[in-house]
Amino acid sequence: MIINYSDQEVIKGKKSIFLAGPTPRGENVISWRTEACQILEQLGFDGVVYVPEYSTWKPKEDYVDQAMWERIALTDATVILFWIPRKLPDMAGFTTNVEFGYWLHSGKVVYGRPEDASKIKYLDWLYGLDYDKIPYEDLQPSLEASIELANNLYDGQASQVYPLEERKFLKKLMR
């Protein structure tokens, strides 16, 4: 498993999982992505894990560089895991809401959140509507589902962003 942090060049064209969700805004809040990477390692994931945080786990310094890194990695990712342990104010994840809506129709989304996550009803509803699934409530099963989907989707070719009309078409193919 290779962990690709946002202060490194994006590794492209490999089986991968992007860990999307809230990023801690305070240095005293531990990122959920640390545990996610440990679990993926234990599960034997053999691809790239895109972590949209610096390898030092310090808060981002340059917004535009960070946003562009995420855009490239999200586009190339085989699977996007949205794990949303939203707690206000330190784990708000407002950008995550936009990313979730943008990528939902890509056919490569797995979604989960702890049972006590704040303000996630709409995301739950959309996931159910578009994927006919309920969100995962534990991190490990959501990562297991991500690995399974990555293994099923990976074809060795780089992915691309599809226009909305084609994303809706992909949804029908998934069923």
XYZ file of N, CA, C and O in Angstrom:
700
model
N 0.847 -1.175 0.000
C 0.000 0.000 0.000
C 0.890 1.235 0.000
O 1.887 1.287 0.716
N 0.510 2.194 -0.807
C 1.233 3.464 -0.873
C 0.288 4.556 -0.397
O -0.831 4.678 -0.902
N 0.742 5.364 0.569
C -0.049 6.515 1.009
C 0.466 7.731 0.267
O 1.653 8.035 0.297
N -0.439 8.410 -0.425
C -0.103 9.588 -1.218
C -0.740 10.816 -0.557
O -1.947 11.000 -0.596
N 0.104 11.621 0.114
C -0.360 12.807 0.833
C -0.425 14.012 -0.095
O 0.215 14.049 -1.141
N -1.154 15.041 0.347
C -1.373 16.208 -0.515
C -0.174 17.138 -0.624
O -0.220 18.090 -1.394
N 0.890 16.878 0.104
C 2.117 17.648 -0.103
C 3.099 16.872 -0.989
O 4.274 17.204 -1.077
N 2.578 15.855 -1.676
C 3.360 15.060 -2.619
C 2.664 15.102 -3.974
O 1.473 15.392 -4.067
N 3.403 14.781 -5.012
C 2.796 14.708 -6.342
C 1.780 13.560 -6.372
O 2.008 12.502 -5.784
N 0.661 13.788 -7.070
C -0.379 12.761 -7.164
C 0.148 11.575 -7.976
O 0.656 11.747 -9.084
N 0.031 10.391 -7.406
C 0.391 9.155 -8.109
C -0.822 8.767 -8.945
O -1.902 8.546 -8.407
N -0.645 8.662 -10.246
C -1.786 8.425 -11.138
C -1.745 7.032 -11.759
O -0.696 6.411 -11.867
N -2.952 6.596 -12.182
C -3.067 5.400 -12.994
C -2.977 4.084 -12.240
O -2.752 3.046 -12.855
N -3.155 4.108 -10.927
C -3.086 2.872 -10.140
C -4.399 2.677 -9.394
O -5.141 3.620 -9.174
N -4.677 1.446 -8.998
C -5.848 1.182 -8.165
C -5.725 2.049 -6.920
O -4.662 2.087 -6.280
N -6.814 2.739 -6.558
C -6.686 3.712 -5.478
C -8.001 3.977 -4.766
O -9.079 3.776 -5.326
N -7.859 4.469 -3.545
C -8.983 4.902 -2.725
C -8.656 6.289 -2.197
O -7.596 6.504 -1.603
N -9.569 7.222 -2.426
C -9.436 8.588 -1.904
C -10.223 8.655 -0.600
O -11.400 8.304 -0.572
N -9.588 9.122 0.472
C -10.245 9.237 1.769
C -10.846 10.632 1.914
O -10.219 11.557 2.422
N -12.082 10.779 1.455
C -12.780 12.065 1.485
C -13.561 12.203 2.783
O -14.129 11.236 3.283
N -13.590 13.411 3.299
C -14.321 13.689 4.521
C -13.694 14.866 5.237
O -12.735 15.462 4.751
N -14.219 15.201 6.407
C -13.716 16.369 7.121
C -12.253 16.222 7.527
O -11.814 15.137 7.896
N -11.558 17.323 7.433
C -10.167 17.401 7.883
C -10.141 18.225 9.161
O -10.759 19.290 9.207
N -9.461 17.756 10.189
C -9.401 18.524 11.442
C -8.860 19.928 11.207
O -7.935 20.120 10.422
N -9.462 20.888 11.875
C -9.035 22.281 11.738
C -8.125 22.729 12.876
O -7.531 23.778 12.805
N -8.031 21.935 13.906
C -7.143 22.274 15.013
C -6.048 21.230 15.130
O -6.271 20.056 14.838
N -4.868 21.647 15.557
C -3.745 20.710 15.663
C -3.942 19.691 16.782
O -3.279 18.663 16.806
N -4.873 19.952 17.715
C -5.091 19.007 18.806
C -6.190 18.001 18.486
O -6.552 17.197 19.331
N -6.734 18.031 17.253
C -7.744 17.065 16.821
C -7.061 16.044 15.915
O -6.436 16.403 14.922
N -7.176 14.773 16.261
C -6.521 13.712 15.497
C -7.365 13.373 14.265
O -8.581 13.204 14.365
N -6.725 13.250 13.139
C -7.413 12.924 11.900
C -7.908 11.480 11.907
O -7.177 10.556 12.287
N -9.115 11.277 11.437
C -9.685 9.933 11.288
C -8.927 9.139 10.225
O -8.974 7.911 10.211
N -8.222 9.839 9.351
C -7.510 9.170 8.262
C -6.335 8.333 8.765
O -5.920 7.391 8.095
N -5.792 8.665 9.924
C -4.721 7.857 10.516
C -5.219 6.437 10.766
O -4.589 5.457 10.356
N -6.368 6.323 11.416
C -6.967 5.016 11.678
C -7.350 4.322 10.371
O -7.150 3.108 10.217
N -7.895 5.078 9.420
C -8.294 4.491 8.137
C -7.096 3.858 7.428
O -7.196 2.744 6.898
N -5.963 4.534 7.431
C -4.764 3.988 6.785
C -4.281 2.728 7.503
O -3.857 1.761 6.854
N -4.354 2.719 8.824
C -3.962 1.532 9.586
C -4.863 0.347 9.242
O -4.388 -0.769 9.042
N -6.162 0.586 9.147
C -7.106 -0.478 8.816
C -6.861 -0.984 7.398
O -6.845 -2.198 7.152
N -6.670 -0.072 6.453
C -6.405 -0.483 5.067
C -5.146 -1.339 4.982
O -5.102 -2.324 4.241
N -4.131 -0.980 5.737
C -2.891 -1.763 5.782
C -3.175 -3.163 6.336
O -2.738 -4.171 5.780
N -3.931 -3.232 7.434
C -4.275 -4.525 8.044
C -5.113 -5.390 7.103
O -4.984 -6.615 7.106
N -5.959 -4.747 6.300
C -6.816 -5.483 5.368
C -6.054 -5.914 4.109
O -6.591 -6.625 3.270
N -4.814 -5.443 3.962
C -3.984 -5.844 2.838
C -4.294 -5.120 1.541
O -4.030 -5.644 0.457
N -4.797 -3.885 1.632
C -5.060 -3.131 0.395
C -3.760 -2.937 -0.361
O -2.748 -2.533 0.213
N -3.771 -3.216 -1.652
C -2.546 -3.192 -2.451
C -2.514 -2.067 -3.471
O -1.899 -2.195 -4.526
N -3.153 -0.946 -3.144
C -3.166 0.179 -4.071
C -2.666 1.448 -3.406
O -1.972 1.417 -2.388
N -3.048 2.566 -4.003
C -2.685 3.892 -3.505
C -3.833 4.420 -2.647
O -5.000 4.282 -3.017
N -3.495 5.018 -1.523
C -4.479 5.679 -0.674
C -4.199 7.174 -0.745
O -3.131 7.633 -0.338
N -5.152 7.907 -1.312
C -5.015 9.362 -1.392
C -5.489 9.970 -0.076
O -6.647 9.815 0.312
N -4.584 10.664 0.608
C -4.882 11.319 1.878
C -4.754 12.827 1.658
O -3.644 13.332 1.480
N -5.871 13.552 1.661
C -5.817 14.992 1.390
C -5.379 15.812 2.604
O -6.023 16.768 3.010
N -4.282 15.391 3.166
C -3.636 16.104 4.270
C -2.132 16.004 4.037
O -1.664 15.123 3.319
N -1.391 16.898 4.681
C 0.063 16.865 4.553
C 0.626 15.648 5.289
O 0.062 15.185 6.275
N 1.755 15.171 4.819
C 2.405 14.015 5.441
C 2.812 14.306 6.882
O 2.989 13.387 7.671
N 2.921 15.563 7.243
C 3.240 15.956 8.621
C 1.981 16.009 9.485
O 2.078 16.232 10.685
N 0.800 15.846 8.868
C -0.513 15.935 9.525
C -0.777 17.329 10.078
O -1.643 17.539 10.904
N -0.046 18.320 9.592
C -0.295 19.709 9.990
C -1.356 20.292 9.059
O -1.542 19.821 7.940
N -2.049 21.359 9.474
C -3.052 21.979 8.611
C -2.449 22.503 7.311
O -1.273 22.862 7.253
N -3.279 22.540 6.266
C -2.826 22.979 4.943
C -2.314 24.417 4.977
O -2.756 25.226 5.779
N -1.397 24.696 4.065
C -0.814 26.029 3.998
C -1.334 26.818 2.801
O -1.555 28.002 2.895
N -1.521 26.179 1.665
C -1.916 26.869 0.440
C -3.234 26.294 -0.064
O -3.287 25.157 -0.517
N -4.293 27.078 -0.012
C -5.623 26.598 -0.367
C -5.709 26.147 -1.823
O -6.234 25.076 -2.109
N -5.184 26.948 -2.746
C -5.295 26.613 -4.167
C -4.520 25.339 -4.489
O -5.031 24.448 -5.179
N -3.305 25.207 -3.968
C -2.532 23.979 -4.199
C -3.260 22.770 -3.634
O -3.316 21.714 -4.269
N -3.827 22.920 -2.436
C -4.556 21.829 -1.807
C -5.777 21.440 -2.639
O -6.011 20.266 -2.909
N -6.546 22.418 -3.052
C -7.759 22.157 -3.839
C -7.412 21.490 -5.171
O -8.108 20.559 -5.613
N -6.347 21.924 -5.821
C -5.959 21.335 -7.105
C -5.454 19.909 -6.908
O -5.782 19.023 -7.708
N -4.685 19.672 -5.855
C -4.229 18.304 -5.572
C -5.440 17.395 -5.390
O -5.492 16.304 -5.949
N -6.415 17.849 -4.605
C -7.612 17.044 -4.370
C -8.381 16.792 -5.666
O -8.847 15.679 -5.907
N -8.504 17.796 -6.488
C -9.232 17.644 -7.754
C -8.581 16.568 -8.631
O -9.251 15.705 -9.192
N -7.268 16.607 -8.729
C -6.538 15.629 -9.542
C -6.688 14.228 -8.940
O -6.974 13.263 -9.651
N -6.508 14.117 -7.627
C -6.593 12.809 -6.972
C -8.013 12.242 -7.007
O -8.203 11.046 -7.252
N -9.015 13.077 -6.791
C -10.409 12.619 -6.872
C -10.739 12.111 -8.266
O -11.420 11.098 -8.433
N -10.254 12.794 -9.272
C -10.508 12.390 -10.649
C -9.849 11.053 -10.947
O -10.445 10.181 -11.586
N -8.647 10.858 -10.463
C -7.906 9.634 -10.761
C -8.311 8.456 -9.874
O -8.108 7.304 -10.253
N -8.896 8.722 -8.726
C -9.216 7.660 -7.764
C -10.141 6.608 -8.365
O -11.098 6.925 -9.063
N -9.851 5.354 -8.067
C -10.736 4.263 -8.464
C -12.005 4.321 -7.631
O -13.108 4.123 -8.145
N -11.852 4.594 -6.334
C -12.972 4.676 -5.391
C -12.785 5.925 -4.538
O -11.661 6.280 -4.181
N -13.896 6.567 -4.209
C -13.877 7.681 -3.259
C -14.689 7.247 -2.045
O -15.900 7.021 -2.144
N -14.005 7.086 -0.921
C -14.690 6.790 0.325
C -15.007 8.104 1.012
O -14.104 8.867 1.342
N -16.275 8.366 1.200
C -16.700 9.509 2.001
C -17.001 8.991 3.401
O -18.015 8.335 3.622
N -16.082 9.250 4.327
C -16.305 8.933 5.735
C -16.476 10.284 6.428
O -15.577 11.130 6.381
N -17.645 10.501 7.026
C -17.976 11.836 7.521
C -18.294 11.800 9.011
O -19.458 11.754 9.411
N -17.232 11.838 9.850
C -17.424 11.898 11.295
C -17.622 13.353 11.749
O -16.856 13.891 12.547
N -18.638 13.992 11.191
C -18.826 15.433 11.387
C -19.150 15.770 12.839
O -20.085 15.249 13.422
N -18.324 16.651 13.384
C -18.514 17.236 14.715
C -18.176 18.713 14.587
O -17.078 19.061 14.166
N -19.101 19.543 14.962
C -18.867 20.985 14.869
C -18.248 21.475 16.174
O -18.624 21.002 17.232
N -17.264 22.380 16.151
C -16.751 23.091 14.995
C -15.481 22.498 14.381
O -15.073 22.899 13.305
N -14.850 21.518 15.034
C -13.524 21.073 14.614
C -13.501 20.119 13.426
O -12.463 19.921 12.814
N -14.614 19.489 13.099
C -14.669 18.543 11.977
C -15.922 18.838 11.149
O -16.788 17.982 10.969
N -16.001 20.048 10.632
C -17.220 20.502 9.954
C -17.443 19.810 8.607
O -18.522 19.323 8.316
N -16.456 19.796 7.756
C -16.575 19.113 6.468
C -17.542 19.769 5.492
O -18.239 19.069 4.757
N -17.589 21.084 5.454
C -18.507 21.750 4.515
C -18.093 21.523 3.065
O -18.939 21.317 2.201
N -16.803 21.538 2.788
C -16.330 21.238 1.437
C -16.688 19.809 1.063
O -17.014 19.513 -0.093
N -16.681 18.922 2.047
C -17.048 17.525 1.809
C -18.455 17.418 1.232
O -18.708 16.586 0.358
N -19.383 18.256 1.694
C -20.746 18.226 1.155
C -20.756 18.495 -0.343
O -21.463 17.828 -1.097
N -19.983 19.476 -0.770
C -19.911 19.820 -2.195
C -19.295 18.664 -2.972
O -19.810 18.244 -4.011
N -18.192 18.126 -2.472
C -17.531 17.004 -3.145
C -18.452 15.789 -3.230
O -18.505 15.118 -4.266
N -19.180 15.514 -2.177
C -20.105 14.382 -2.165
C -21.140 14.538 -3.285
O -21.366 13.607 -4.059
N -21.748 15.690 -3.357
C -22.739 15.935 -4.410
C -22.140 15.861 -5.802
O -22.765 15.333 -6.733
N -20.938 16.371 -5.956
C -20.284 16.376 -7.268
C -19.958 14.961 -7.732
O -20.159 14.614 -8.893
N -19.450 14.129 -6.830
C -18.952 12.802 -7.207
C -19.963 11.680 -7.043
O -19.716 10.550 -7.478
N -21.109 11.955 -6.451
C -22.071 10.905 -6.151
C -22.444 10.073 -7.370
O -22.540 8.859 -7.301
N -22.619 10.696 -8.508
C -23.042 9.985 -9.716
C -21.887 9.372 -10.502
O -22.088 8.888 -11.608
N -20.712 9.377 -9.932
C -19.553 8.833 -10.655
C -19.539 7.312 -10.673
O -18.839 6.703 -11.464
N -20.288 6.685 -9.779
C -20.278 5.230 -9.693
C -19.124 4.679 -8.882
O -18.924 3.472 -8.832
N -18.361 5.562 -8.233
C -17.198 5.086 -7.482
C -17.200 5.568 -6.030
O -16.166 5.691 -5.403
N -18.390 5.812 -5.484
C -18.520 6.343 -4.133
C -18.965 5.267 -3.153
O -19.873 4.488 -3.440
N -18.310 5.249 -2.001
C -18.750 4.495 -0.824
C -18.927 5.548 0.262
O -18.100 6.447 0.406
N -20.017 5.449 1.023
C -20.333 6.477 2.020
C -20.623 5.867 3.381
O -21.381 4.910 3.496
N -20.014 6.471 4.393
C -20.282 6.072 5.755
C -20.064 7.232 6.702
O -19.442 8.229 6.351
N -20.619 7.057 7.910
C -20.455 8.050 8.968
C -20.854 7.397 10.275
O -21.669 6.469 10.300
N -20.252 7.852 11.381
C -20.665 7.305 12.667
C -22.131 7.649 12.937
O -22.647 8.637 12.426
N -22.762 6.849 13.747
C -24.176 7.063 14.062
C -24.431 8.440 14.675
O -25.485 9.031 14.462
N -23.437 8.974 15.393
C -23.623 10.259 16.069
C -23.108 11.456 15.260
O -22.980 12.554 15.791
N -22.839 11.282 13.978
C -22.367 12.395 13.142
C -23.459 13.471 13.038
O -24.653 13.169 12.999
N -23.025 14.724 12.966
C -23.949 15.857 12.908
C -24.302 16.222 11.478
O -23.459 16.161 10.583
N -25.544 16.607 11.278
C -26.016 17.219 10.035
C -25.682 16.403 8.786
O -25.065 16.900 7.847
N -26.125 15.156 8.763
C -25.833 14.272 7.634
C -27.093 13.668 6.993
O -26.988 12.849 6.094
N -28.280 14.088 7.444
C -29.522 13.503 6.925
C -29.636 13.595 5.406
O -30.046 12.651 4.742
N -29.288 14.750 4.858
C -29.423 14.933 3.413
C -28.460 14.018 2.657
O -28.827 13.426 1.640
N -27.243 13.872 3.157
C -26.281 12.977 2.512
C -26.777 11.530 2.573
O -26.675 10.789 1.586
N -27.314 11.131 3.731
C -27.885 9.790 3.866
C -28.984 9.575 2.834
O -29.049 8.538 2.169
N -29.857 10.560 2.701
C -30.992 10.465 1.779
C -30.506 10.340 0.333
O -30.983 9.491 -0.414
N -29.545 11.177 -0.051
C -29.019 11.116 -1.430
C -28.375 9.771 -1.728
O -28.573 9.204 -2.802
N -27.591 9.261 -0.788
C -26.920 7.975 -0.987
C -27.951 6.864 -1.158
O -27.815 6.002 -2.025
N -28.983 6.900 -0.351
C -30.050 5.919 -0.483
C -30.780 6.043 -1.804
O -31.082 5.045 -2.469
N -31.050 7.269 -2.217
C -31.762 7.516 -3.471
C -30.946 7.059 -4.676
O -31.466 6.392 -5.571
N -29.673 7.398 -4.704
C -28.846 7.134 -5.886
C -28.175 5.771 -5.884
O -27.866 5.239 -6.942
N -27.918 5.187 -4.716
C -27.226 3.902 -4.652
C -28.105 2.797 -4.082
O -27.702 1.644 -4.050
N -29.269 3.178 -3.584
C -30.181 2.225 -2.956
C -29.484 1.478 -1.816
O -29.615 0.263 -1.663
N -28.697 2.229 -1.033
C -27.954 1.670 0.093
C -28.104 2.595 1.290
O -28.383 3.788 1.139
N -27.874 2.041 2.460
C -27.786 2.874 3.659
C -26.309 3.094 3.951
O -25.469 2.269 3.590
N -25.981 4.219 4.591
C -24.573 4.487 4.878
C -23.994 3.485 5.877
O -24.705 2.975 6.742
N -22.712 3.225 5.737
C -21.996 2.418 6.723
C -21.881 3.238 8.000
O -21.694 4.452 7.943
N -21.964 2.577 9.146
C -21.872 3.294 10.416
C -20.559 3.031 11.146
O -20.328 3.583 12.218
N -19.720 2.192 10.570
C -18.403 1.920 11.143
C -17.355 2.059 10.048
O -17.606 1.716 8.885
N -16.185 2.539 10.443
C -15.122 2.807 9.478
C -14.626 1.536 8.796
O -14.473 1.513 7.567
N -14.369 0.469 9.544
C -13.794 -0.728 8.930
C -14.682 -1.317 7.831
O -14.187 -1.590 6.736
N -15.986 -1.527 8.054
C -16.813 -2.056 6.961
C -16.860 -1.130 5.738
O -16.929 -1.601 4.603
N -16.792 0.173 5.974
C -16.779 1.092 4.827
C -15.479 0.950 4.038
O -15.476 1.031 2.808
N -14.380 0.695 4.732
C -13.097 0.475 4.054
C -13.079 -0.872 3.337
O -12.550 -0.982 2.226
N -13.679 -1.882 3.939
C -13.784 -3.185 3.282
C -14.593 -3.063 1.986
O -14.207 -3.620 0.954
N -15.694 -2.317 2.036
C -16.506 -2.098 0.836
C -15.728 -1.307 -0.211
O -15.849 -1.559 -1.419
N -14.899 -0.375 0.232
C -14.071 0.420 -0.686
C -13.053 -0.451 -1.410
O -12.830 -0.304 -2.612
N -12.426 -1.352 -0.663
C -11.462 -2.276 -1.280
C -12.164 -3.162 -2.298
O -11.674 -3.352 -3.425
N -13.315 -3.701 -1.928
C -14.060 -4.567 -2.854
C -14.442 -3.812 -4.124
O -14.255 -4.319 -5.234
N -14.946 -2.589 -3.972
C -15.323 -1.803 -5.150
C -14.084 -1.455 -5.984
O -14.129 -1.527 -7.219
N -12.982 -1.102 -5.327
C -11.750 -0.779 -6.067
C -11.278 -1.982 -6.875
O -10.886 -1.839 -8.040
N -11.328 -3.159 -6.267
C -10.925 -4.371 -6.988
C -11.847 -4.639 -8.168
O -11.395 -5.106 -9.217
N -13.133 -4.348 -8.027
C -14.092 -4.579 -9.105
C -14.001 -3.541 -10.223
O -14.234 -3.862 -11.385
N -13.670 -2.295 -9.860
C -13.658 -1.214 -10.857
C -12.317 -1.024 -11.554
O -12.267 -0.523 -12.671
N -11.239 -1.396 -10.882
C -9.919 -1.063 -11.411
C -9.645 -1.810 -12.712
O -9.765 -3.021 -12.802
N -9.270 -1.031 -13.712
C -8.955 -1.628 -15.013
C -7.620 -1.132 -15.548
O -7.300 -1.356 -16.705
N -6.869 -0.438 -14.710
C -5.557 0.030 -15.130
C -5.576 1.288 -15.969
O -4.542 1.752 -16.411
N -6.758 1.844 -16.192
C -6.860 3.062 -16.993
C -7.230 4.223 -16.090
O -8.000 4.076 -15.153
N -6.694 5.390 -16.401
C -7.022 6.579 -15.626
C -8.502 6.906 -15.798
O -9.074 6.689 -16.864
N -9.115 7.405 -14.733
C -10.518 7.790 -14.811
C -10.632 9.231 -15.289
O -9.647 9.924 -15.456
N -11.853 9.656 -15.499
C -12.081 11.024 -15.934
C -13.364 11.535 -15.307
O -14.151 10.769 -14.774
N -13.566 12.839 -15.362
C -14.787 13.430 -14.858
C -15.804 13.419 -15.985
O -15.555 13.952 -17.065
N -16.951 12.788 -15.746
C -17.995 12.725 -16.764
C -18.984 13.861 -16.572
O -19.270 14.260 -15.445
N -19.558 14.356 -17.663
C -20.638 15.343 -17.534
C -21.805 14.710 -16.782
O -21.959 13.489 -16.761
N -22.650 15.542 -16.190
C -23.743 15.056 -15.361
C -24.635 14.060 -16.092
O -25.023 13.040 -15.523
N -24.921 14.293 -17.367
C -25.784 13.375 -18.112
C -25.190 11.966 -18.145
O -25.887 10.980 -18.000
N -23.891 11.873 -18.320
C -23.234 10.567 -18.357
C -23.139 9.952 -16.967
O -23.187 8.747 -16.819
N -23.003 10.784 -15.930
C -22.968 10.256 -14.565
C -24.301 9.600 -14.233
O -24.351 8.559 -13.614
N -25.401 10.202 -14.662
C -26.717 9.606 -14.428
C -26.820 8.282 -15.174
O -27.393 7.323 -14.692
N -26.232 8.218 -16.348
C -26.233 6.989 -17.128
C -25.439 5.907 -16.397
O -25.851 4.757 -16.333
N -24.295 6.280 -15.811
C -23.487 5.310 -15.079
C -24.264 4.724 -13.913
O -24.134 3.571 -13.596
N -25.090 5.541 -13.273
C -25.890 5.061 -12.151
C -26.766 3.888 -12.599
O -26.891 2.888 -11.912
N -27.346 4.003 -13.762
C -28.217 2.943 -14.258
C -27.432 1.678 -14.552
O -27.914 0.572 -14.379
N -26.187 1.820 -14.977
C -25.349 0.668 -15.257
C -24.965 -0.085 -13.995
O -24.728 -1.285 -14.012
N -24.887 0.631 -12.877
C -24.454 0.027 -11.622
C -25.505 -0.930 -11.048
O -25.186 -1.800 -10.283
N -26.731 -0.729 -11.372
C -27.809 -1.543 -10.770
C -27.949 -2.879 -11.391
O -27.616 -3.252 -12.390
